[in-house]
mmCIF file of C-alpha atoms in Angstrom:
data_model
loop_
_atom_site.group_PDB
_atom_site.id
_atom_site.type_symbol
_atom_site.label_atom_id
_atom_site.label_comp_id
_atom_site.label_asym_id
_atom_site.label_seq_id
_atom_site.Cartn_x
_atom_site.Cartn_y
_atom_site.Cartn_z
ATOM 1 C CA UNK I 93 0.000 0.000 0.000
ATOM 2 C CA UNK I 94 0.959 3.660 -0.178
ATOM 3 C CA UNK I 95 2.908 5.739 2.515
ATOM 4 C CA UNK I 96 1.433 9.310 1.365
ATOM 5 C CA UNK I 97 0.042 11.090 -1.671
ATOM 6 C CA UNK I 98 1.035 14.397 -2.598
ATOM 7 C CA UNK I 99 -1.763 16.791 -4.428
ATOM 8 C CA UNK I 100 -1.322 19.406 -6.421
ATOM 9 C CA UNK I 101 -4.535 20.898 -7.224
ATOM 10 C CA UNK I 102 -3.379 23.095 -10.259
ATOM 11 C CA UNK I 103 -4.336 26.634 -8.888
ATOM 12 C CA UNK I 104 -1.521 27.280 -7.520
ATOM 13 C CA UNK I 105 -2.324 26.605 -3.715
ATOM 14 C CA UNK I 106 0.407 25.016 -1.577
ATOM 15 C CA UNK I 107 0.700 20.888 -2.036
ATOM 16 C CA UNK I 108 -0.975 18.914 0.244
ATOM 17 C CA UNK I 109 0.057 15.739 1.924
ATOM 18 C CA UNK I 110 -2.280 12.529 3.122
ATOM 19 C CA UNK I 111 -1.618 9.310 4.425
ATOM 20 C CA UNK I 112 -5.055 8.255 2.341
ATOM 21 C CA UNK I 113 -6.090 8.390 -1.134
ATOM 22 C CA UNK I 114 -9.089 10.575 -0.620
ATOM 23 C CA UNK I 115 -9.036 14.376 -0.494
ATOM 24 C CA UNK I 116 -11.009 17.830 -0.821
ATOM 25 C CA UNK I 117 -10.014 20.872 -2.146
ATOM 26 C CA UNK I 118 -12.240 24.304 -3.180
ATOM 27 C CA UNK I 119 -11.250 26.555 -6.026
ATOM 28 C CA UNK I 120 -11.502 30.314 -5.361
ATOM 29 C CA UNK I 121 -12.010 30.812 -9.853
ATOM 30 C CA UNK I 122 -13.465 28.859 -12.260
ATOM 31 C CA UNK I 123 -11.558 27.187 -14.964
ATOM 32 C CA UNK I 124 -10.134 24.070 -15.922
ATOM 33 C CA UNK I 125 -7.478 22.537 -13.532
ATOM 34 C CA UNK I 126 -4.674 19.926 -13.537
ATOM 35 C CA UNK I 127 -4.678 18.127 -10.788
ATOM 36 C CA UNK I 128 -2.113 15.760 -9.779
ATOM 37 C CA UNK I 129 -1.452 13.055 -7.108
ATOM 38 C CA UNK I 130 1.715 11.256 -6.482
ATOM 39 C CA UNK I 131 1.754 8.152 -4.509
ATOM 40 C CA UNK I 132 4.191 7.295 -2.136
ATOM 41 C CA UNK I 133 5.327 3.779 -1.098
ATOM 42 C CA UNK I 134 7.336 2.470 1.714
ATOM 43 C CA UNK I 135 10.369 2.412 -0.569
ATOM 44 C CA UNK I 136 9.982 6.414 -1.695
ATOM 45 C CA UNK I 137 8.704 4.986 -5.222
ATOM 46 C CA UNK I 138 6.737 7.999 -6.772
ATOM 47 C CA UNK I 139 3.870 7.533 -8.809
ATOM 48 C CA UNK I 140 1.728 10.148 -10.823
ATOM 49 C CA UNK I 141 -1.847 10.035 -12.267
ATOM 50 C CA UNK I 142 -3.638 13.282 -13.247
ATOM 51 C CA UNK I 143 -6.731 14.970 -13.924
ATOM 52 C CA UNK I 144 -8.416 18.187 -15.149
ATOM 53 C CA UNK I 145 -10.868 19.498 -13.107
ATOM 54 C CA UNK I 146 -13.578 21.466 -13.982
ATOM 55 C CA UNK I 147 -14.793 24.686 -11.909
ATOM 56 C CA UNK I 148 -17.532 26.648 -12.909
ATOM 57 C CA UNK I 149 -18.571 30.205 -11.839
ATOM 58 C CA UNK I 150 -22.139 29.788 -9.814
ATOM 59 C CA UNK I 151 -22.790 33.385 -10.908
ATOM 60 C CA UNK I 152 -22.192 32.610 -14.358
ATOM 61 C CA UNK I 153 -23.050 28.692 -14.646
ATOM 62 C CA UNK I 154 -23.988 28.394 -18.927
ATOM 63 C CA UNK I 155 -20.602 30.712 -19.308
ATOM 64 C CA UNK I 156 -18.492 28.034 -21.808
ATOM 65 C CA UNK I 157 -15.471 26.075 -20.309
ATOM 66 C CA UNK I 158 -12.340 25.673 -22.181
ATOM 67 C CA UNK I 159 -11.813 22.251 -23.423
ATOM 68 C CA UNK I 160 -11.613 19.170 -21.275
ATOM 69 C CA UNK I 161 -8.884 16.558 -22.052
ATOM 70 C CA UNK I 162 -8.944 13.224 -21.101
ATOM 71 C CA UNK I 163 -7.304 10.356 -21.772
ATOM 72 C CA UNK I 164 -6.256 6.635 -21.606
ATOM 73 C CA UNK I 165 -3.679 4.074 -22.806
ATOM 74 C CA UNK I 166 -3.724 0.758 -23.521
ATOM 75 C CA UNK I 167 -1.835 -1.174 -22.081
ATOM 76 C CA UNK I 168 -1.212 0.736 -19.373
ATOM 77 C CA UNK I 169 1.919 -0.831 -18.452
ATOM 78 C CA UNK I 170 4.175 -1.541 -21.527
ATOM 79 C CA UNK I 171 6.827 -2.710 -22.619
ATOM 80 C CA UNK I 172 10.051 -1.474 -24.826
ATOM 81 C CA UNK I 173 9.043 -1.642 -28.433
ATOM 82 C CA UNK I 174 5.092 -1.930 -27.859
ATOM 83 C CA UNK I 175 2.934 -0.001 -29.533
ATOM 84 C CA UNK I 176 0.922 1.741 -27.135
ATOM 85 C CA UNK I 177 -2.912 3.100 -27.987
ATOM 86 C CA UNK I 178 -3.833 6.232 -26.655
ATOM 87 C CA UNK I 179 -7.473 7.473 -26.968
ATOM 88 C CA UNK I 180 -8.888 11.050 -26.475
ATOM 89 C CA UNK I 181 -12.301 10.125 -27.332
ATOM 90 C CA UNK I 182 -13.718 11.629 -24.409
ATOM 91 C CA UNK I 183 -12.251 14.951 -24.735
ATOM 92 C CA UNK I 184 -14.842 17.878 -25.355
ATOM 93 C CA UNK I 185 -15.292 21.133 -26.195
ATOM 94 C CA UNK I 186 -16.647 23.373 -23.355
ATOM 95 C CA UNK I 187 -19.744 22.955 -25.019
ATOM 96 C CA UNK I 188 -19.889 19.048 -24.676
ATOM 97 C CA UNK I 189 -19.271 18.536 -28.135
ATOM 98 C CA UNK I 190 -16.382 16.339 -29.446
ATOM 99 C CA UNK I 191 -12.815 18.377 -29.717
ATOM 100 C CA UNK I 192 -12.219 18.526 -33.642
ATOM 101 C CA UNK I 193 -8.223 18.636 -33.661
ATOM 102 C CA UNK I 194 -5.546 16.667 -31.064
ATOM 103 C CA UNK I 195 -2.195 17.336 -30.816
ATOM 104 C CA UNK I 196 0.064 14.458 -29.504
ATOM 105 C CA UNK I 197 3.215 15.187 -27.538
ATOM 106 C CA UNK I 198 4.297 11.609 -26.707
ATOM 107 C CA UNK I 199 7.410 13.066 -23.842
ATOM 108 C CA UNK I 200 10.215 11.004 -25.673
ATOM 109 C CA UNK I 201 11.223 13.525 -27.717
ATOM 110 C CA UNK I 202 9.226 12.825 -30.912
ATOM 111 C CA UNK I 203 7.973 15.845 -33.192
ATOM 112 C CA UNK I 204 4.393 16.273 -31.515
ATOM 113 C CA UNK I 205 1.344 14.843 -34.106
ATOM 114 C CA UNK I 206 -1.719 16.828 -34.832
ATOM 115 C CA UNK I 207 -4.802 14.532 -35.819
ATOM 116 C CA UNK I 208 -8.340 15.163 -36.689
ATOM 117 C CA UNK I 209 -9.453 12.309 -34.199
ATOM 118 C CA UNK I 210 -9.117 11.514 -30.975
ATOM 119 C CA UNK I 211 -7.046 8.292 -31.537
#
């Protein structure tokens, strides 16, 4: 099991530590966020998984979003020389409708890819 988890909440706030993998966390603005957690285990192993959250204004609830990414791979875990699928499918607009352009920026040092789809 993990140790801690680290938060960052993507506003800028300080990070905050738990010994549990559950957390709150209120946003003064609305916007879209990146949120990250890093797991801890008892060996100081770090892991990351992140998420954009959403925060709308309560004064101004139908005012548009920016666009929500979100994505997955598959496999998760793989190995040297696999290809890897990643899928953006459930990305939107901050309308709800589907995003009509991805660009890909894979971390390895690849030229990024810009698609039409979200595959």
């Amino acid at each position: 099991p993990l140790k801690k988890y680290i938060w960052d909440f993507g506003d800028g706030s300080p990070k905050k530590t738990t010994t549990g993998p559950i957390t709150k966390h209120p946003y003064k603005k609305p916007g879209t966020y990146p949120v990250t957690v890093t797991g801890v285990d008892k060996y100081g192993r770090k892991g990351d998984a992140t998420i954009n959250q959403q925060v709308i204004d309560p004064k101004n609830p139908k005012d548009p979003l920016p666009p929500y990414a979100a994505l997955t791979s598959t496999p998760p875990t793989s190995k040297v020389d696999e290809p890897v699928k990643f899928d953006a499918s459930k990305s939107h607009d901050g309308e709800k409708k589907p995003c009509v352009k991805f660009t890909w920026d894979f971390g390895d040092g690849s030229p990024n890819q810009t698609t039409q789809g979200p595959k």
